[in-house]
Structures are given as structure tokens and as C-alpha cells.
Amino acid sequence: MSDVQRYLMLVDNDKLKATEVAQGTAHRIQTQELKLLDVVQSLGEYLTDDDATIRARSVAYFAAVLGALDPKYLSKQQISVTVQFFCDRIQDATGLREAAEGLAAVQSSFRFSSEHAIQIATALFTGAQDLQQHPQSSRFIVLRLLDSILSGQRNALKSMGEDFIVGITDLVSGEKDPRNLMIIFSMLKAVMVEWDIAKHVEALFDSVFCYYPITFRPPPDDPYGITAQDLKQRLRDCIASSSYFAAHAYPALLDKLDSTSPNVKKDVLQTITACSLSYDPAVVSHNSTQLWDALKFEVLNAQEEDLAEETLKALRAIASTLSLQAPTAAQPYLSHYLTPIIKECNEQLQEPQQKQAKPAGQILGAISTASPAAFDIIVKSALPPLFTMYQDVGVVGKQRALIEVINRLLESSLEVFGDWASTAPRPEIDQPLDAFRDRLFELLSQALMGAAKTEVSFRITALKGLLLTTRMRDFLAEDEIGMVVQFLDEIILLEDTQGRDELKNEAIQALVIISRTRSNLITDITFPAFMSKLPDTDNGAENAQLATLEGLARLGVEDSVVDLLIRRLLSKLDIILTSDSSPAYSHALLSTILYVVSQRESKEDANLDAYYQRLVPDLIRKAILPLHTAADLSSLNDEAALDIVGRLANVVIRSANESRQLDVSSNIYQLFEPQFKPVLDLDTATFEHRRSMILSTYLLAGLKQGMIISSAVGQRLSQLVHQFLTQDLEPLTRLAYLRQIALIVNKVLGPGDSQLITTIADGIFEQLKSPDTQSKQTNQHVAAPAAFRVLFWITKALLLRTDVQFIALVNQLIDLLSHPTLGTLTARGFVILLAPDSLLSKANHAIVRLLHKQKLFAHCVPLLADKFRAADSSIKPNYLVALSGIIGLVPSDIILPHLDTMLPLLMQSIDLQDAEVKAATIQTLTITMKESPGAVEGHVASLIARLLSSASSAKDPSNPPKVRLAALQCLGMFPSVFRQELLVPYKMQVTRRLMATLDDAKRSVRKEAVDCRATWFRMDEPSEDL
């Protein structure tokens, strides 16, 4: 049996084996066991068979053989013969695809020439005129063949001249498949750009514009990935490819601009923009007046903001192209285009508060960015009338509208001429605003500082204008910018905002922007002014001090001023610590420094280490020296101040180099002061002395794992647990102990220390279960709340690093849920396990495994559900509270697979009297409904009843505002996530019950109730046809 016979037998049922047959033939040809001529001769009887399918498959066999040959194998003569062979087959309608595949294989041969390319193109144009009658896949192969030849033999096909233009337009006419159109648009664009199309403009334009506008929508799960935007862009490129098309394109596009479809209008505007940027200036100028007359209405009477924006881009594109004309031209295109535009806009601005005045300003601003020449013409023609109108109107509202137009021109100047940091070459045209500098500065300064203090929005507009002038390249002198800085300082420091801080916020942000390149003005003018407003002693003006410090904090985010700011704030801190100032003052100063340093860290400032000595050893020594004597305490020694100092040190330490980290590691408890007595070494200590553990904890948190000295770590952990369980501690000190215990377990202990953890935990569990048994170490009873905190924080530390030991601890804690007296306390502790903590985090080098939440959920939830079902009704709430503490902090994608098990438990959790549990449960249900509404549909009735009860029972202590708000938000989502027929029976009940919530004492709850009720009211109303 010959190869061709085997191929014909296999190709229908096993294409892979058929391909292997063709590859075997190709291999024998290359090893000279078989001649190519023999293969052709073996096809003879099949090529003339009466069955068209056999003829096509025999051609496919030969194409497969050629495709498997080395590209360098075929000689030029063999290529000529095979090309002629396949071209003869093109006219056989059944074998068009196979012939195209064969030609594609030949076309990739090394010796394929321009003559062959012309021969194939001619054969396609004459033999495949009925291309649209063939299947899409066949058409795709033919078009891909032609596209490949066009890419590789461009000059050869160009030599065909008009024949190629006529041939390709006839060949592709009537195509509708998106995959094929992508190829067609690409080929036609090449023809439109590189061929002489003067005699075929209309035919070529019609061949592509007949598809405009594209309305294609890809089917779901489209494997080809072709989008409507892809087709639009290819078609747009064709329409914009040649200036010859302008006479046809512009009128046709403007006609389609009347469409009622926003998508079509947007497409038209984007196409006009592309055409205007591509066509020759003379052609664009010829159509510019017509374009302006049509486009202006899309801005002046805009219904959609995005359409107005696209129109402005089109108007700008026209001006940009017209600016390419030589400036010495006798008939300047740009001036011809801009004259009616400026005239129209000036007329609209005569009434600056009218609807069309703002769009007129937008038009001037957009077009002026097109080029320096356009900016020059518009400024010289539009700015003087604006000044005149400003002086004449005398009404603040109208003046603000005019300043907004001026600001747009200033913004355009930044785009055209650059700002103070610009390194681009300067335009050849002089800055036209230079002639108006003094008048501009006077107008904006007077508007900012001379207007009534109540005219906030007017002054903000003026402030923005002044800021723009300070940013413009070489526009204002240094002393003028300094005057602007003084204006801003005065607004921030001296003006009473009466609860409206918008202007102050804008002023601070303006100073931040100015500090980026004019830091000397900030350090010379602003800092002294601000620091002078910070008294050496607390004078009771707390709000003023806080406002000043807030301004300094926001100014300190820039590199150029941060070092000086920190030094000055630390100096001020030294002064107030020696005076009789309130703790709030020193706390505010420290918080300001913390904010500045935190901003430096978020920007990954490499110079953060430079603040180490001042903010870690020096500041900590000041904070701890008085603690162990309990005498001469200052506002720096209370818990709140120590917490801020610790956070400051932590931010600096965690990004410090190795030598700094080692220095900290050796001073975790000594705190950089040789005279200080570490708390862990003392059996008894004062409240004040134990506060130092706050600092120790923050220092430990900032250390990398390899930097922590691990000797005697077991003794240290035992001392921490012992002191926490047996000593009275202040709130922040208590939290510091717990965090430090968790940090040691998470970062310092290794697999070999599991027995230590077991010993500590078992001891606590034993004492909890036998409250009358005294501790072996002390004669004091272990307080249950403290003991549970230690257990949960140890478990949390193990869980974060997914240490298997956490499972044993969790199991023991779950067992305690059934305890008659300890169960409630245990349940409330489960929220600790997944609650985020700023110190037990990756930022502080803690071990936080990616799947720790999944592991806890997978272990606990089934166990809690089973125990809940078997529990006595009196202790069932304990399991629900514990469950809520877990699921409230777990991502929804973890919960959804287990929803069938959990949903009944969640529903019952809403009935609990614990407000935190109710709020967390409702929030979890809200997320669940969004992502999997089908799983909740069966519980709609009971869920509506529970949510209505939670939302309307304001007097119930378990329904604080947080719960009521969450219930209303959840209830308000129902119409958008559930089927209407499911909810209609409950519509009257919901809207009636929500009446009570409209009078809720909390404004936020009332607002949510109004929105929720309105959503349910509109639920089954018929929608309007748009």
C-alpha cells in the first residue's frame, strides 16, 4: 500500500497517524529514498478522481509532505513546479483549503522568490473569486497565506500595482468573520499606506467603512480572544491610513455622530481623532471648520462626560496636526482654525456661570495643549478678555468661574512649556504668559487673601492658580514664590476655619508640592513660622497645636525637609518635657515624628538608618530613666507615650543594618541604659517600672530572626508568663507582655523547644481546670482571663508559622467550650487567633505562612460544628461565638466550599446577645451572599426575619448602631443578588418593618434605612427601555 493510500485511509479517523505518514514520506524524500516527482506521480489517479473529497485529500497529503520538509530542501525549479501545481488546484472549489495549505508550506521555503509570490497572488485573485462561499476555516487559511506573502514579498506584490489593489478588494469583499477581518484590515492598511491608491480611493474606503461601526460581541468563553476593541482599532487604523480618505471619512463619520448610542459616538470621536492626527495638515485644514461646527455641540451641550472628553481630544488633535505647517506659511492653517473657536468661547464666557461657560473653558484649555503655537494664539487672544470680564463682573461666583478658565490655561502651560523639574528642550516660541505675569500674580493673590474668609471655594480656586504659577518653568521669581509660601502659612496658622478645613488642606498640600524643588523656602519661611506656633509650655490651645503639628507632619513627607523637621521636633520635645505641659502635647509631638518616619519607611528610604541614634537609644533612655525610681516622671513616661516611642523605634529598627540590629538585640531589656534594672530580673516592680516592657516588646518585634540572642530563651519565656499571670498590669503593658510571649514563640523558639511550650501550656490548663489548686511557683491563684490570653497568644504564634503543635492547643481550648464556667470566656478568645496584629507581621519579620488561615479553618470548623450539634442547649452559644471569631477573619473563598455546613450555624449566631458576634456574622453573610447567592436562597425567609429584628430593635443592647447598620446593608443587597420572584412575597413585610428604622437615633443608620427601603420598593417595578 502506497503512502498516499495509507494517508487517505487514515485522515478521516486518525489525523495524527495520517500526519505521521506524510512526515515519513518527507523523511524518505530528504534521505533520497524517494523523489518528489514520484510523490506527485503517485497522486495522479486521485487528482482526477470524480469524487471531489478524494481530490482534496490527495492535495492535502502533498501539502502535508511539503510542510514536513526542511525549508532549505526544495530547489527553485521544484518550488516553481509545486507552486504551479497548487495554483492549478485553486480553481477546484473542494480543494481550495488544501491548495492554500500547500502554498503556505512552499512559501516558507528558503528559495521562494518574488515571481512565485506574484504567481500565487494572481492565482488567488482569479481562482478564488467565490471565496465567501467557502467555509470560514478555508477562508482563514487563504487569507493567512496572502498575509504571509504580503509580509515577506511586499515589493513583489507592489510591482503588481493596480492589479493587486483590485484583486485584494474583490477577494475580501463580503467577509464577516472576526478572525478573518483582523487579517483583512491588517492587509488593507498596508495597501492603503504603501500603494498608490489615487485611482481606487472610493473602492478601498468602501471596502473597510462598510464594517463601520463595529458591533461585534465575542461569545462567552471565546477561545480566540478577539474583542470588539481589537476590531475597532484595526478598522480605525485603516480609515486613518491615508489622507485620500478624508473627503469620504469626515462626512461619513460626522453623519454617524448623530447616533443615539454612546458607544457608537465614542467610537466616531476616537476615529476622528485618529484621522486628524494621521492626515496631512492641508487636508485637515480643509475640513477643520466643518469639524468644529459639528464637534462643538458635543462639548457645549455634553450629556456624557466621557464623550465630552473624547471630543476635546479630537479638537486638540486637529490643532496638533495644523501646527505642523511651517510658521512662515502665507495662509496659516492653525490661525484659520482657532479664530472661530476663540470667538465662540469668548462669547460663552461672557456669562461665566451659564451652563456652556465651563465647557468653553475646557475647549480653550484642551486645544491650547496641542502645541506651543496653539498655546500662544489662545493666550494672546483669550486671556485679555478674561481679565476684563473678571474686573467687570464683580460677583464672586462669576469670578471663580473665570479663574477656573485661567487655571486651565496655566495647566496647559505646564504641559506645553514644562514645569520646574522639566528637562525637555524649551519651545522655540517665547512663553506668552510672561507678558501677563504681574497681572496674573496680583489677581490670584488678591482673590486668595483679599476675599471674604467665608468664600472657601473661591479662595481654593485662587490657591490652585497660584500653585500652578509657582510650578511653571522660570515664571515666578524666587521672592514671589516665597510670598506665596507666606500666604499659605498664614492660611494654615492664623485663619479660623470654623470647622471647614478644605482650604487649609489645600494649602498644606500646596506647601508639600513646593517643597519638592523649593525646599529652602520651606525651611527658611514655613518651618520657623510653624515652630513659633508651638509653645514651650502647654497653654491650653490644644486644637491649635494639633493643627500645627498635623501641618508639619504632612510637610515632612518630602526628602528635602524631613531631617530638619525631625531635629526641630525633637528639640521642641526636650523643651516641653522640662515644662509643666500636658501629656497630650508630648504625645502629639511624638505622633508627628512617628508619622514622618513611617512615611519614610513606606517610601523605602535608604537613609532611615540615619535616625537610629536619635530615635532609638537617645529617645528610649529619656523615656525609661525615671521609671525604676517612680520619681520625677514626665509626660514621656506614661503608657501612651512609651507606646509611641516603641513604635518609632520599631519602624527604624526593622529596616536597620546588621550592626544596628545586633546592638538592639543586646539591649532588649537593658534599653541602652546601664543603670536600668530589667523588669524580668525583678520579682516585684512598680507599675511605672513594668511599663518598660512596652519598649522591650517593640525592640524585639523589629529584629530579624537571626539577630535575636536565643540563649536562656526558655527562662525568659517562663518569666514572662509567670509575671503576666501573677502581677497587676496596666492595659498597654499587659498587651506588651502578650505580644512578647507570642514573638518569642513565633520567631525565636525552634522545633526542639516544643516541650517547653507543652510544659507551660499544660500548667496553665491544669490550673484552669482545677481553680482551687495553687500554682507550684507562687501562692497566688491564676486569674482565668489572664491565663486564657496567654494560651490564645501562644496558639496564635504557633498557628502563624503553621507549627503542628497549635492543633493540640486548639483542641484543648475547644474542649473547654463545654466547661460550665470557663466556656464563655474560652469562646471569646478564639477571635485572637486570626486577628491581625501589627507586631506579629511580615513587616516585623515574624513567620507568617500563607495557608495558616486555611489550616485553622479546616481543623476547627468541622470540629466546632459537630460539637455544637451534640452540645446541651445552654452551652451551644459558646460554639457559635468561637465559630464567629474564626469565620469573621477568614477570606470568603475559604468559607464558600463549606457553606452548607456553616450556614445554619451562622443563622443561629445572629440570635445571640453578643453584639460583636452578631456584627461579624452579618458581615460574613453579606460577603457570602455576594459571591454565592444560590447557597443562601433556601434560608431567605428566616434571614429576612433575623435581619429585620437586628435592624429595628434599637433598644436591645445586643443591637448597637454597628449591628443595625450591618443588618440594613445586608438586607439592602437582597434585590440585587436574589431572584425577584423569591423576594416579592416579603416586600410588604420588609418595607413596613423598616419604617421604624427611619427614626433611628443614629444618622448613618437612618440613611442606610432610607436606601434599603427604597431598594425594596423599586424591586419589582418595570425598568424603562433605554
Tab-separated table of C-alpha atoms in Angstrom, residues 772-1009:
chain	number	residue	atom	x	y	z
A	772	ASP	CA	-8.526	25.550	93.832
A	773	THR	CA	-5.071	24.147	93.028
A	774	GLN	CA	-2.386	26.709	93.738
A	775	SER	CA	0.443	27.407	91.374
A	776	LYS	CA	3.578	25.443	92.145
A	777	GLN	CA	5.611	28.589	91.658
A	778	THR	CA	3.579	31.034	93.704
A	779	ASN	CA	0.924	31.142	96.319
A	780	GLN	CA	-1.350	33.143	94.070
A	781	HIS	CA	-4.229	31.812	92.046
A	782	VAL	CA	-4.003	32.125	88.269
A	783	ALA	CA	-6.704	34.520	87.027
A	784	ALA	CA	-8.736	32.833	84.290
A	785	PRO	CA	-8.859	35.814	81.858
A	786	ALA	CA	-5.087	36.260	82.017
A	787	ALA	CA	-4.493	32.534	81.601
A	788	PHE	CA	-6.702	32.348	78.536
A	789	ARG	CA	-4.944	35.309	76.964
A	790	VAL	CA	-1.583	33.581	77.312
A	791	LEU	CA	-2.901	30.345	75.834
A	792	PHE	CA	-4.514	32.034	72.857
A	793	TRP	CA	-1.474	34.203	72.103
A	794	ILE	CA	0.861	31.187	72.274
A	795	THR	CA	-1.515	29.303	69.970
A	796	LYS	CA	-1.655	32.317	67.627
A	797	ALA	CA	2.158	32.420	67.410
A	798	LEU	CA	2.312	28.708	66.550
A	799	LEU	CA	-0.557	28.986	64.081
A	800	LEU	CA	1.079	31.820	62.128
A	801	ARG	CA	4.057	29.611	61.382
A	802	THR	CA	1.738	26.565	60.960
A	803	ASP	CA	3.549	24.624	63.648
A	804	VAL	CA	1.659	21.344	64.186
A	805	GLN	CA	1.739	21.969	67.923
A	806	PHE	CA	-1.044	24.531	67.517
A	807	ILE	CA	-3.535	21.698	66.832
A	808	ALA	CA	-3.109	20.195	70.296
A	809	LEU	CA	-3.596	23.581	71.952
A	810	VAL	CA	-6.661	24.392	69.835
A	811	ASN	CA	-8.210	21.038	70.669
A	812	GLN	CA	-7.794	21.660	74.393
A	813	LEU	CA	-9.322	25.125	74.016
A	814	ILE	CA	-12.278	23.691	72.090
A	815	ASP	CA	-12.773	21.123	74.849
A	816	LEU	CA	-13.067	23.972	77.354
A	817	LEU	CA	-16.026	25.422	75.434
A	818	SER	CA	-18.231	22.904	77.182
A	819	HIS	CA	-16.986	23.942	80.633
A	820	PRO	CA	-19.901	25.386	82.653
A	821	THR	CA	-17.938	28.393	83.967
A	822	LEU	CA	-14.965	28.758	81.587
A	823	GLY	CA	-16.780	28.070	78.317
A	824	THR	CA	-17.947	31.636	77.679
A	825	LEU	CA	-14.501	33.069	78.385
A	826	THR	CA	-12.877	30.488	76.120
A	827	ALA	CA	-15.300	31.248	73.256
A	828	ARG	CA	-14.482	34.938	73.283
A	829	GLY	CA	-10.787	34.172	72.954
A	830	PHE	CA	-10.986	32.493	69.549
A	831	VAL	CA	-11.086	35.865	67.831
A	832	ILE	CA	-7.485	36.394	68.967
A	833	LEU	CA	-6.169	33.580	66.760
A	834	LEU	CA	-6.658	35.305	63.394
A	835	ALA	CA	-6.962	38.932	64.482
A	836	PRO	CA	-4.286	40.991	62.674
A	837	ASP	CA	-1.506	42.367	64.866
A	838	SER	CA	0.981	44.977	63.720
A	839	LEU	CA	3.917	43.319	65.525
A	840	LEU	CA	3.197	39.699	64.598
A	841	SER	CA	3.512	40.546	60.912
A	842	LYS	CA	5.843	40.020	57.970
A	843	ALA	CA	6.876	43.660	58.193
A	844	ASN	CA	8.340	42.808	61.606
A	845	HIS	CA	9.997	39.626	60.314
A	846	ALA	CA	7.524	37.303	62.046
A	847	ILE	CA	6.960	33.881	60.494
A	848	VAL	CA	3.583	34.156	58.758
A	849	ARG	CA	2.756	31.222	56.500
A	850	LEU	CA	0.424	31.757	53.576
A	851	LEU	CA	-2.045	28.995	54.459
A	852	HIS	CA	-2.362	29.487	58.206
A	853	LYS	CA	-5.977	30.678	57.953
A	854	GLN	CA	-6.963	27.721	55.822
A	855	LYS	CA	-5.343	25.291	58.274
A	856	LEU	CA	-7.177	26.740	61.276
A	857	PHE	CA	-10.475	26.821	59.409
A	858	ALA	CA	-10.128	23.272	58.088
A	859	HIS	CA	-9.330	21.927	61.545
A	860	CYS	CA	-11.702	23.917	63.738
A	861	VAL	CA	-14.913	24.447	61.794
A	862	PRO	CA	-15.919	20.789	61.316
A	863	LEU	CA	-14.999	20.094	64.941
A	864	LEU	CA	-16.993	23.056	66.255
A	865	ALA	CA	-19.985	22.126	64.069
A	866	ASP	CA	-20.015	18.551	65.338
A	867	LYS	CA	-19.682	19.562	68.974
A	868	PHE	CA	-22.399	22.205	68.523
A	869	ARG	CA	-24.891	19.599	67.343
A	870	ALA	CA	-24.109	17.322	70.278
A	871	ALA	CA	-23.966	20.054	72.933
A	872	ASP	CA	-26.528	20.958	75.522
A	873	SER	CA	-28.614	23.990	74.579
A	874	SER	CA	-27.113	26.026	77.450
A	875	ILE	CA	-23.584	25.845	76.003
A	876	LYS	CA	-24.416	25.928	72.275
A	877	PRO	CA	-23.805	29.728	72.164
A	878	ASN	CA	-20.155	29.116	73.161
A	879	TYR	CA	-19.542	27.191	69.937
A	880	LEU	CA	-21.272	29.851	67.866
A	881	VAL	CA	-19.180	32.634	69.429
A	882	ALA	CA	-15.979	30.655	68.826
A	883	LEU	CA	-17.022	29.947	65.240
A	884	SER	CA	-17.785	33.627	64.649
A	885	GLY	CA	-14.334	34.557	65.933
A	886	ILE	CA	-12.812	32.412	63.192
A	887	ILE	CA	-15.028	32.896	60.145
A	888	GLY	CA	-15.194	36.648	60.579
A	889	LEU	CA	-11.468	36.813	59.787
A	890	VAL	CA	-11.266	34.175	57.060
A	891	PRO	CA	-11.461	35.046	53.324
A	892	SER	CA	-14.776	34.172	51.714
A	893	ASP	CA	-13.195	31.791	49.201
A	894	ILE	CA	-12.254	29.545	52.130
A	895	ILE	CA	-15.775	29.627	53.554
A	896	LEU	CA	-17.811	29.003	50.397
A	897	PRO	CA	-16.968	25.285	49.917
A	898	HIS	CA	-18.205	24.613	53.479
A	899	LEU	CA	-21.271	26.828	53.318
A	900	ASP	CA	-23.806	24.025	53.635
A	901	THR	CA	-22.321	23.061	56.980
A	902	MET	CA	-21.871	26.574	58.264
A	903	LEU	CA	-24.982	28.402	57.148
A	904	PRO	CA	-27.301	27.008	59.860
A	905	LEU	CA	-24.710	27.949	62.471
A	906	LEU	CA	-24.378	31.460	61.060
A	907	MET	CA	-28.125	31.924	61.147
A	908	GLN	CA	-28.269	30.970	64.809
A	909	SER	CA	-25.320	33.281	65.584
A	910	ILE	CA	-27.496	36.267	64.655
A	911	ASP	CA	-29.784	35.351	67.551
A	912	LEU	CA	-27.015	35.634	70.145
A	913	GLN	CA	-26.903	38.524	72.592
A	914	ASP	CA	-23.239	39.258	71.773
A	915	ALA	CA	-23.100	42.401	69.607
A	916	GLU	CA	-19.600	41.729	68.237
A	917	VAL	CA	-20.574	38.218	67.196
A	918	LYS	CA	-23.766	39.454	65.527
A	919	ALA	CA	-21.949	42.164	63.562
A	920	ALA	CA	-19.232	39.769	62.404
A	921	THR	CA	-21.790	37.125	61.410
A	922	ILE	CA	-23.910	39.572	59.407
A	923	GLN	CA	-20.816	40.861	57.585
A	924	THR	CA	-19.809	37.289	56.752
A	925	LEU	CA	-23.298	36.575	55.409
A	926	THR	CA	-23.162	39.755	53.321
A	927	ILE	CA	-19.941	38.645	51.622
A	928	THR	CA	-21.304	35.118	51.193
A	929	MET	CA	-24.454	36.420	49.506
A	930	LYS	CA	-22.427	38.443	47.019
A	931	GLU	CA	-20.286	35.516	45.951
A	932	SER	CA	-22.692	32.599	46.277
A	933	PRO	CA	-26.332	33.751	46.444
A	934	GLY	CA	-27.628	30.344	45.381
A	935	ALA	CA	-26.337	28.752	48.579
A	936	VAL	CA	-28.369	31.190	50.713
A	937	GLU	CA	-31.654	31.134	48.742
A	938	GLY	CA	-33.157	28.381	50.849
A	939	HIS	CA	-32.798	30.472	54.013
A	940	VAL	CA	-34.165	33.784	52.697
A	941	ALA	CA	-37.279	33.828	54.886
A	942	SER	CA	-35.518	33.210	58.205
A	943	LEU	CA	-32.648	35.512	57.249
A	944	ILE	CA	-35.021	38.396	56.450
A	945	ALA	CA	-36.766	37.957	59.806
A	946	ARG	CA	-33.495	37.936	61.736
A	947	LEU	CA	-32.077	40.948	59.892
A	948	LEU	CA	-35.250	42.960	60.396
A	949	SER	CA	-35.131	42.169	64.094
A	950	SER	CA	-31.484	43.225	64.329
A	951	ALA	CA	-32.123	46.413	62.356
A	952	SER	CA	-35.252	47.631	64.119
A	953	SER	CA	-34.702	46.628	67.763
A	954	ALA	CA	-32.624	49.659	68.737
A	955	LYS	CA	-33.366	49.309	72.461
A	956	ASP	CA	-31.879	45.808	72.567
A	957	PRO	CA	-28.295	46.072	73.973
A	958	SER	CA	-27.192	43.387	71.507
A	959	ASN	CA	-28.175	45.664	68.589
A	960	PRO	CA	-25.865	48.696	68.819
A	961	PRO	CA	-25.551	51.008	65.780
A	962	LYS	CA	-22.854	48.811	64.253
A	963	VAL	CA	-25.185	45.799	64.203
A	964	ARG	CA	-28.183	47.783	62.944
A	965	LEU	CA	-26.114	49.300	60.146
A	966	ALA	CA	-24.692	45.910	59.097
A	967	ALA	CA	-28.187	44.365	59.099
A	968	LEU	CA	-29.575	47.130	56.871
A	969	GLN	CA	-26.647	46.895	54.463
A	970	CYS	CA	-27.121	43.149	54.197
A	971	LEU	CA	-30.878	43.473	53.736
A	972	GLY	CA	-30.406	46.173	51.098
A	973	MET	CA	-28.366	43.760	48.981
A	974	PHE	CA	-31.154	41.208	48.641
A	975	PRO	CA	-32.830	42.677	45.498
A	976	SER	CA	-29.503	42.755	43.649
A	977	VAL	CA	-28.373	39.210	44.461
A	978	PHE	CA	-31.556	37.132	44.699
A	979	ARG	CA	-34.224	36.388	42.109
A	980	GLN	CA	-37.141	38.850	42.337
A	981	GLU	CA	-39.784	36.143	42.424
A	982	LEU	CA	-38.089	34.845	45.566
A	983	LEU	CA	-38.332	38.212	47.344
A	984	VAL	CA	-41.670	39.640	46.193
A	985	PRO	CA	-43.675	37.807	48.919
A	986	TYR	CA	-41.614	39.597	51.578
A	987	LYS	CA	-41.662	43.087	50.044
A	988	MET	CA	-44.568	44.435	52.112
A	989	GLN	CA	-43.225	42.939	55.346
A	990	VAL	CA	-39.764	44.439	54.808
A	991	THR	CA	-40.901	47.922	53.807
A	992	ARG	CA	-43.365	48.080	56.706
A	993	ARG	CA	-40.862	46.901	59.341
A	994	LEU	CA	-38.234	49.321	58.022
A	995	MET	CA	-40.494	52.264	58.852
A	996	ALA	CA	-39.310	52.029	62.459
A	997	THR	CA	-35.658	52.341	61.444
A	998	LEU	CA	-36.293	55.645	59.648
A	999	ASP	CA	-36.444	57.304	63.090
A	1000	ASP	CA	-33.257	55.690	64.409
A	1001	ALA	CA	-31.164	57.882	66.712
A	1002	LYS	CA	-28.073	57.463	64.517
A	1003	ARG	CA	-27.929	59.416	61.261
A	1004	SER	CA	-25.881	56.731	59.464
A	1005	VAL	CA	-28.499	54.110	60.336
A	1006	ARG	CA	-31.340	56.358	59.153
A	1007	LYS	CA	-29.613	56.976	55.828
A	1008	GLU	CA	-28.981	53.279	55.271
A	1009	ALA	CA	-32.608	52.541	56.187
